[in-house]
Coordinates of C-alpha atoms in Angstrom, one line a residue:
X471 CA -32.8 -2.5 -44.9
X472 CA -29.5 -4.1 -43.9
X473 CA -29.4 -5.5 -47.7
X474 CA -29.9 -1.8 -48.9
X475 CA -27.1 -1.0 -47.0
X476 CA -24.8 -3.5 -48.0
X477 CA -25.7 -3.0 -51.7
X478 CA -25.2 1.2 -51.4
X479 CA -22.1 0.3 -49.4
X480 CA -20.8 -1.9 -52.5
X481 CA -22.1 0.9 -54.9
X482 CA -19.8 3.3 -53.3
X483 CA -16.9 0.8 -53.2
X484 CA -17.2 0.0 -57.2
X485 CA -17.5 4.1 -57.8
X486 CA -14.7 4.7 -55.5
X487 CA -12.3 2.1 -56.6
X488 CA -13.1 3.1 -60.6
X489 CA -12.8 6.6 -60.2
X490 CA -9.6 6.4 -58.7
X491 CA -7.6 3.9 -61.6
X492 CA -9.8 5.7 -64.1
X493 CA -7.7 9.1 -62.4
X494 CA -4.9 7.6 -62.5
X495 CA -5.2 6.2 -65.9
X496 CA -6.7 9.9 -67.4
X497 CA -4.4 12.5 -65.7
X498 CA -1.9 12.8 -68.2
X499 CA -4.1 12.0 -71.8
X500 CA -7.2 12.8 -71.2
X501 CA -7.6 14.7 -74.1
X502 CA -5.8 12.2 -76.2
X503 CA -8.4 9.4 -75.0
X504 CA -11.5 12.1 -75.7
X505 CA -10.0 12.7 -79.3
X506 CA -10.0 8.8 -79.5
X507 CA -13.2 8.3 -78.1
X508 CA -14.7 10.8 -80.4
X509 CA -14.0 8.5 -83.4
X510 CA -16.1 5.9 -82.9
X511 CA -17.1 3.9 -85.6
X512 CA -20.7 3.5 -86.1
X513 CA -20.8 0.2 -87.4
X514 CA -17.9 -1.0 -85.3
X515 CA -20.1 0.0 -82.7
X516 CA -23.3 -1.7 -83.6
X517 CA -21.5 -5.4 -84.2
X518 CA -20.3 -4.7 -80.6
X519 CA -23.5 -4.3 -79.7
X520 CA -24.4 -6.9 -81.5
X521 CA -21.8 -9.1 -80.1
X522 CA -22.9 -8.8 -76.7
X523 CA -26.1 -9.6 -77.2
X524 CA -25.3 -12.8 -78.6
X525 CA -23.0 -13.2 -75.8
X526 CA -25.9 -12.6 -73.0
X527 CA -28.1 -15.1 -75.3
X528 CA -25.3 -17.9 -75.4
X529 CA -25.1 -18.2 -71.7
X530 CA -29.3 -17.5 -71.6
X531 CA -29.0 -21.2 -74.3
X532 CA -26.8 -22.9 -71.9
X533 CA -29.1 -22.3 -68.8
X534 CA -32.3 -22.8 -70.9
X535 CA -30.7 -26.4 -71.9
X536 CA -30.0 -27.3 -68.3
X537 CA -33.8 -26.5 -67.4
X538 CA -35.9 -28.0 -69.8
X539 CA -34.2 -31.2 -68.3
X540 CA -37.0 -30.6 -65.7
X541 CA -39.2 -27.8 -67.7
X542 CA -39.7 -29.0 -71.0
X543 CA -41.7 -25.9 -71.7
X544 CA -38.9 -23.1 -70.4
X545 CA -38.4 -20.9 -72.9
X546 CA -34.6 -19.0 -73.9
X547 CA -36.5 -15.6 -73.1
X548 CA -36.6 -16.6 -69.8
X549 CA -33.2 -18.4 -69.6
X550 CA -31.4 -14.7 -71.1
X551 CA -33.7 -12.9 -68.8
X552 CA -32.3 -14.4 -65.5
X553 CA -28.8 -14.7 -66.9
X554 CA -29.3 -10.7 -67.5
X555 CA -30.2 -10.1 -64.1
X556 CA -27.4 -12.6 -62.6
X557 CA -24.8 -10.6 -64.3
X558 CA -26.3 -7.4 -62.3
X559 CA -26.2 -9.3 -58.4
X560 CA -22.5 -10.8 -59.5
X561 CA -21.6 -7.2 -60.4
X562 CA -22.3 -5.6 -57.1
X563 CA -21.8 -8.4 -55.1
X564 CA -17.9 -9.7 -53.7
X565 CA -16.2 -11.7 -55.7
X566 CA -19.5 -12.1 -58.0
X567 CA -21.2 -14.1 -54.8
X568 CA -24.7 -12.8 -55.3
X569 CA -25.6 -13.7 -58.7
X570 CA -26.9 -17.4 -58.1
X571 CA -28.7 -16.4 -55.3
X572 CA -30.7 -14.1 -57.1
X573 CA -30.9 -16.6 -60.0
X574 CA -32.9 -19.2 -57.6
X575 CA -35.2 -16.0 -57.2
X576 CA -35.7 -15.5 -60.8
X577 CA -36.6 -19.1 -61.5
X578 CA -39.0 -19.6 -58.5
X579 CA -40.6 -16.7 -60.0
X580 CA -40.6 -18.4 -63.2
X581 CA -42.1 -21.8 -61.8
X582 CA -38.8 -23.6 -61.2
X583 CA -38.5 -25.4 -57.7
X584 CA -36.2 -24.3 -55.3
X585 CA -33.9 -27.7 -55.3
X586 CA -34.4 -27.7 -59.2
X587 CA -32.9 -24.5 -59.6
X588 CA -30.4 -25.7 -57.5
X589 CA -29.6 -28.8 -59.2
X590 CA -29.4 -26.9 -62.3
X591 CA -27.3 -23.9 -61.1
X592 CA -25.1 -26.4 -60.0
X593 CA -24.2 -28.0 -63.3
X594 CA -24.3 -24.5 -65.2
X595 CA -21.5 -23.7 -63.1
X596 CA -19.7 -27.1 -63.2
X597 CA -19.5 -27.0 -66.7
X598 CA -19.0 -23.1 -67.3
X599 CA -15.4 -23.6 -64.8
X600 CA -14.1 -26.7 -66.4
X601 CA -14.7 -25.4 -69.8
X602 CA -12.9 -22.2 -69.0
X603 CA -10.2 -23.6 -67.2
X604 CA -9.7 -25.9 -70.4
X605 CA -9.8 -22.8 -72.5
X606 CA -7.7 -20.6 -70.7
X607 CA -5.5 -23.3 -70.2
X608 CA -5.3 -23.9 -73.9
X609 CA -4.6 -20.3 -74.9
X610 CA -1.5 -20.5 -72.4
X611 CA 0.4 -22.9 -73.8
X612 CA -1.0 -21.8 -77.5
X613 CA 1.2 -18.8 -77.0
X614 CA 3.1 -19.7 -74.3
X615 CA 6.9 -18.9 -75.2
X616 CA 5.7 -15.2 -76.6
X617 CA 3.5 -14.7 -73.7
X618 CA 6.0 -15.9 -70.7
X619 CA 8.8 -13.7 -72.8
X620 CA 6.7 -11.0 -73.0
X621 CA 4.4 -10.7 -69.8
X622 CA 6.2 -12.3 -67.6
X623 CA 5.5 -9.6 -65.1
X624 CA 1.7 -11.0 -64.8
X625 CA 2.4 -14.4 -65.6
X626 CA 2.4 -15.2 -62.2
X627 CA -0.6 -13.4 -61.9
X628 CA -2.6 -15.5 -64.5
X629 CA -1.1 -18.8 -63.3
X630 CA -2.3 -18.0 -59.6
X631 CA -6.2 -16.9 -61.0
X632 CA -5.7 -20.2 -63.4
X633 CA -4.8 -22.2 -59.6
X634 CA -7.6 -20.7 -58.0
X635 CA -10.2 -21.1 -60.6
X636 CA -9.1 -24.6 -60.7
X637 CA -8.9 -25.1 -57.1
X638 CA -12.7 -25.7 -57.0
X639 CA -13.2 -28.1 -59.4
X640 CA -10.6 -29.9 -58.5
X641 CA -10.9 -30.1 -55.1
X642 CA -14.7 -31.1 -55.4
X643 CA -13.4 -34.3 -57.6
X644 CA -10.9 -35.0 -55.1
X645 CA -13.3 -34.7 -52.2
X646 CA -15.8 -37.2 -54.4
X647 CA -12.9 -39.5 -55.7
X648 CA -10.5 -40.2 -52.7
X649 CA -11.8 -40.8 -49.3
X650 CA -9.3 -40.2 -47.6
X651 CA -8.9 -35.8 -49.1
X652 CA -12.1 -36.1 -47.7
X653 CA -11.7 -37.0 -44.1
X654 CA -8.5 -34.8 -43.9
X655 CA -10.7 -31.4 -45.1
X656 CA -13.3 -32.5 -42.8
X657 CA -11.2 -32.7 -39.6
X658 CA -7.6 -31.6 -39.9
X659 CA -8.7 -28.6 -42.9
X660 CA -11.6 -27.5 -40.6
X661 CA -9.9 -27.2 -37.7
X662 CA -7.0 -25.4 -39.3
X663 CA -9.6 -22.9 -40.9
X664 CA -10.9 -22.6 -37.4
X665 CA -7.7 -21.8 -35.7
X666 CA -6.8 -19.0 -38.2
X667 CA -10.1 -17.7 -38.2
X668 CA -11.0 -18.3 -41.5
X669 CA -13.9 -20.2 -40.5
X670 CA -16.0 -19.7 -37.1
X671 CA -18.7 -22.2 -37.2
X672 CA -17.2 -25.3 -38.0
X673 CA -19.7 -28.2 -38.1
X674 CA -22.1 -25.1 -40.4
X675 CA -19.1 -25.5 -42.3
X676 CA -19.4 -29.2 -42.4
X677 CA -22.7 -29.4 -43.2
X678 CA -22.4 -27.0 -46.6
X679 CA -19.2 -29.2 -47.5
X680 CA -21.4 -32.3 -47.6
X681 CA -24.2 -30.5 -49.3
X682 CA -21.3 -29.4 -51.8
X683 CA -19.9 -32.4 -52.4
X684 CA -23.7 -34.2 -52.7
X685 CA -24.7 -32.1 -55.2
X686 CA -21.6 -32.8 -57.0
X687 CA -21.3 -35.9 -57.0
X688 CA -25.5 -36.0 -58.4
X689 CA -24.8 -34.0 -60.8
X690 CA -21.9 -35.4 -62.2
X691 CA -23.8 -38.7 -62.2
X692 CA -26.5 -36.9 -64.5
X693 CA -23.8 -36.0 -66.7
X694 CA -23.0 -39.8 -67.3
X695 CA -26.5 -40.5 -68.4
X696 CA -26.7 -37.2 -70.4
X697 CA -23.4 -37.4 -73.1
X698 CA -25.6 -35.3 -75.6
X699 CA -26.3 -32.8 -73.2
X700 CA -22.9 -32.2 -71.8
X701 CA -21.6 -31.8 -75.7
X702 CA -24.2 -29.3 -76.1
X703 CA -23.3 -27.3 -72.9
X704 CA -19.4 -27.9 -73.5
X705 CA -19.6 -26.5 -77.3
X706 CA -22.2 -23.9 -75.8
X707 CA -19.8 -22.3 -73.0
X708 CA -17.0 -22.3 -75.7
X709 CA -18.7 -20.1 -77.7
X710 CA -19.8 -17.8 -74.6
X711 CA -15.8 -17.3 -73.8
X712 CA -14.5 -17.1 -77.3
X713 CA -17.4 -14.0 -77.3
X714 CA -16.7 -13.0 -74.6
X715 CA -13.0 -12.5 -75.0
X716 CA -13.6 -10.7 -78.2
X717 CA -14.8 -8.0 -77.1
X718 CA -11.9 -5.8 -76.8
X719 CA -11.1 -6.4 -80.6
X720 CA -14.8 -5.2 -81.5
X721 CA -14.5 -2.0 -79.5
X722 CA -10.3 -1.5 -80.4
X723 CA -12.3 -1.8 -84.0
X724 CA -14.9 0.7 -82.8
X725 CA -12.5 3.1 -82.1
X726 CA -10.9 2.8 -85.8
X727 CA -7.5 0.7 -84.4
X728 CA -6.3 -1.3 -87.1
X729 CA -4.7 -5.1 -86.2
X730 CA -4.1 -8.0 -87.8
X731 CA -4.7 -11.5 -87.4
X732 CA -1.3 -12.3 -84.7
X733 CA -2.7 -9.1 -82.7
X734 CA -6.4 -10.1 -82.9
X735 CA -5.3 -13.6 -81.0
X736 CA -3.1 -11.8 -78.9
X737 CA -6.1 -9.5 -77.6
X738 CA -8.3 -12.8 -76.9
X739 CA -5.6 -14.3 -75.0
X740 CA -4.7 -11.3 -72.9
X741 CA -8.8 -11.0 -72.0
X742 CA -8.5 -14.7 -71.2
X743 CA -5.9 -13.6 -68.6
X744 CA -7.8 -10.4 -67.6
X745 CA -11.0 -12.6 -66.7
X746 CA -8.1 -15.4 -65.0
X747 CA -6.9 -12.5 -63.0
X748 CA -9.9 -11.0 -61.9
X749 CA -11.1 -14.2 -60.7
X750 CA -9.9 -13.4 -57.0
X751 CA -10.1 -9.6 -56.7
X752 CA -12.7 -9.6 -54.1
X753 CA -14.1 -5.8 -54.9
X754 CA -17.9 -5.9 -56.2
X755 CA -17.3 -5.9 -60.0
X756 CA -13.6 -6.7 -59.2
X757 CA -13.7 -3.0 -59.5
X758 CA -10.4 -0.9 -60.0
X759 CA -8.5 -4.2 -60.5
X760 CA -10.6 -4.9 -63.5
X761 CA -9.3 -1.4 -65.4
X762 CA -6.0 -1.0 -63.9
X763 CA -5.3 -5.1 -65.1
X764 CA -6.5 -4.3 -68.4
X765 CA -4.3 -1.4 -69.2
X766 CA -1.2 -2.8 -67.9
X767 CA -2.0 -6.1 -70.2
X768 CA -2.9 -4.2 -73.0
X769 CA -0.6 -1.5 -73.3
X770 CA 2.0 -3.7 -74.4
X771 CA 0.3 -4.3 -77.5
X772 CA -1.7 -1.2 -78.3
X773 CA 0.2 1.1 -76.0
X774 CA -1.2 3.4 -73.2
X775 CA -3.0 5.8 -74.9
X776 CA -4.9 3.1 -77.0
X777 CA -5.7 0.8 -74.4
X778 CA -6.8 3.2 -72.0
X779 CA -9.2 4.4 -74.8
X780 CA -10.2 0.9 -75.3
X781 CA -10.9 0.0 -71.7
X782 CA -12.9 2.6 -71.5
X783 CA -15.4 1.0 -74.3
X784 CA -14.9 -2.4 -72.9
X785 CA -15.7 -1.8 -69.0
X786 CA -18.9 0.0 -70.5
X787 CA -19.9 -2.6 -73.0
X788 CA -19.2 -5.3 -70.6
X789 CA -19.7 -4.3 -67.1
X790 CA -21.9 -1.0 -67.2
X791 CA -25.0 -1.5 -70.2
X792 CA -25.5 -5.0 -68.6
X793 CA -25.4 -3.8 -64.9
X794 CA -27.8 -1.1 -66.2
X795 CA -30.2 -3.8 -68.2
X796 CA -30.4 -6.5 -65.3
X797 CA -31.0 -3.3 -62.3
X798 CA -33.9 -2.6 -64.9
X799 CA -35.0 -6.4 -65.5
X800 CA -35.2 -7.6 -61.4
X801 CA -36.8 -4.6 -61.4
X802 CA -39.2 -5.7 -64.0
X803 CA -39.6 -9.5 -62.5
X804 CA -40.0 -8.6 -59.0
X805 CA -43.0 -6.6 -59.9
X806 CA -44.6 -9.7 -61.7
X807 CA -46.4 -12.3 -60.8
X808 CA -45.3 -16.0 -59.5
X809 CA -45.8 -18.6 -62.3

């Protein structure tokens, strides 16, 4: 009951939050967006259809990978349909914090141990934020004199998501690496967290650190003995993000936009720095921030009216169809049987 609660409560905070930027973005052109929207084209539409399903199957390739490390006989079905329902608990969840855990669900479900799932959740993750950091990172200083010139009013935006995204990775190196980072996050950090309230149980705290920084440091030592493997989930995430960030050309596309080859890098880069952004908007489904964030970026290419239009196809393609498809496949997998 008290998880149906929190999970309506987060419901009414994603509808609140995107009906009042979709208000604010709609009051003056709605008509203008309906006239856009009413021009979709067909096949534009299907390769963006298209295009997310191979999207939801690249990231289904890179977990089924990771687990047949352990389950030689997992199949991809099963690694796209708990990446499927993961995208619905990180959806409705703060800052995307319930996806995993409903992940370790799927899997036991599918006859995957509990501290397998773990172990392999883990390294999904490792690699997914050090190949996106490395990408986004790469995009920045691809374009970085236009980009700084011209958006210099979120640069510092995108520079503090890029921080925080890298914070963790980082951080979990340094804590494995230097001894010393360790001992001063274990005593001085904690206690500082303490005093400021950011943390109330501090030796709980202590205790998940260590777990942290255990499973780290064992799962970067499986990546030293696995070189193949670690090419294969590298060149795999890489695709993910590079489909992932199109996106908003396939559905500016849909809606009959024409751009060229500068503007079709442009719109990757400025979804790379949407995603960056979004990273520490703590709203379920980063909600509000997501749309308004997009339509600022974008305007300055396609303006207003266009991007609006184009949000509109995007937030649905990528945020409402799969919400809808993972609600529908938990609900499909809870009703099933334990392997």
């Amino acid at each position: 009951m008290g998880n149906r609660k929190k999970y309506g409560l987060n419901f009414l905070l994603i509808a609140g939050f995107t009906a009042g930027v979709l208000w604010f973005c709609l009051k003056d052109n709605l008509t203008a967006v309906m006239g856009m929207m009413s021009q979709i084209q067909i096949l534009w539409l299907i390769l963006t259809v298209l295009l997310l399903i191979l999207y939801q199957g690249s990231i289904g390739w890179v977990l089924t990978r990771i687990t047949r490390g352990t389950q030689p006989r997992y199949r991809l079905t099963q690694g796209v349909l708990n990446t499927v329902i993961a995208g619905f608990f990180h959806g409705i969840t703060p800052s995307a914090s319930g996806g995993q855990f409903a992940q370790v669900y799927v899997f036991r479900k599918q006859g995957v141990g509990l501290s397998e799932a773990a172990g392999i959740l883990w390294l999904e993750f490792i690699v997914y934020q050090a190949v996106m950091l490395l990408v986004t990172l790469a995009l920045i200083l691809l374009r970085l004199p236009y980009f700084y010139s011209r958006y210099s009013q979120f640069f510092a935006l995108v520079l503090i998501g890029f921080v925080l995204n890298s914070a963790v990775i980082v951080g979990l190196w340094a804590l494995a690496r230097y001894p010393r980072f360790y001992t001063w996050v274990s005593t001085t950090g904690l206690n500082l967290a303490v005093r400021v309230h950011l943390i109330h149980d501090r030796e709980g705290a202590m205790v998940r650190l260590q777990e942290q920084l255990n499973r780290f440091e064992a799962e970067t030592r499986q990546f030293s003995r696995k070189k193949k493997l670690l090419v294969q989930l590298v060149l795999g995430n890489i695709v993910r993000l590079v489909l992932y960030y199109s996106v908003p050309v396939f559905c500016a596309r849909t809606l009959g936009i024409a751009l060229d080859l500068p503007m079709v890098l442009d719109m990757i880069t400025l979804a790379s720095f949407v995603a960056t952004v979004n990273a520490f908007i703590p709203i379920p489904g980063a909600s509000g921030g997501t749309e308004a964030t997009f339509v600022l970026m974008f305007s300055t290419i396609l303006g207003t009216l266009s991007a609006t239009s184009v949000m509109l196809l995007w937030r649905t393609a990528t945020y409402v169809l799969p919400m809808a498809a993972g609600a529908l496949s938990f609900l499909w997998v809870r009703g099933r049987k334990q392997v």
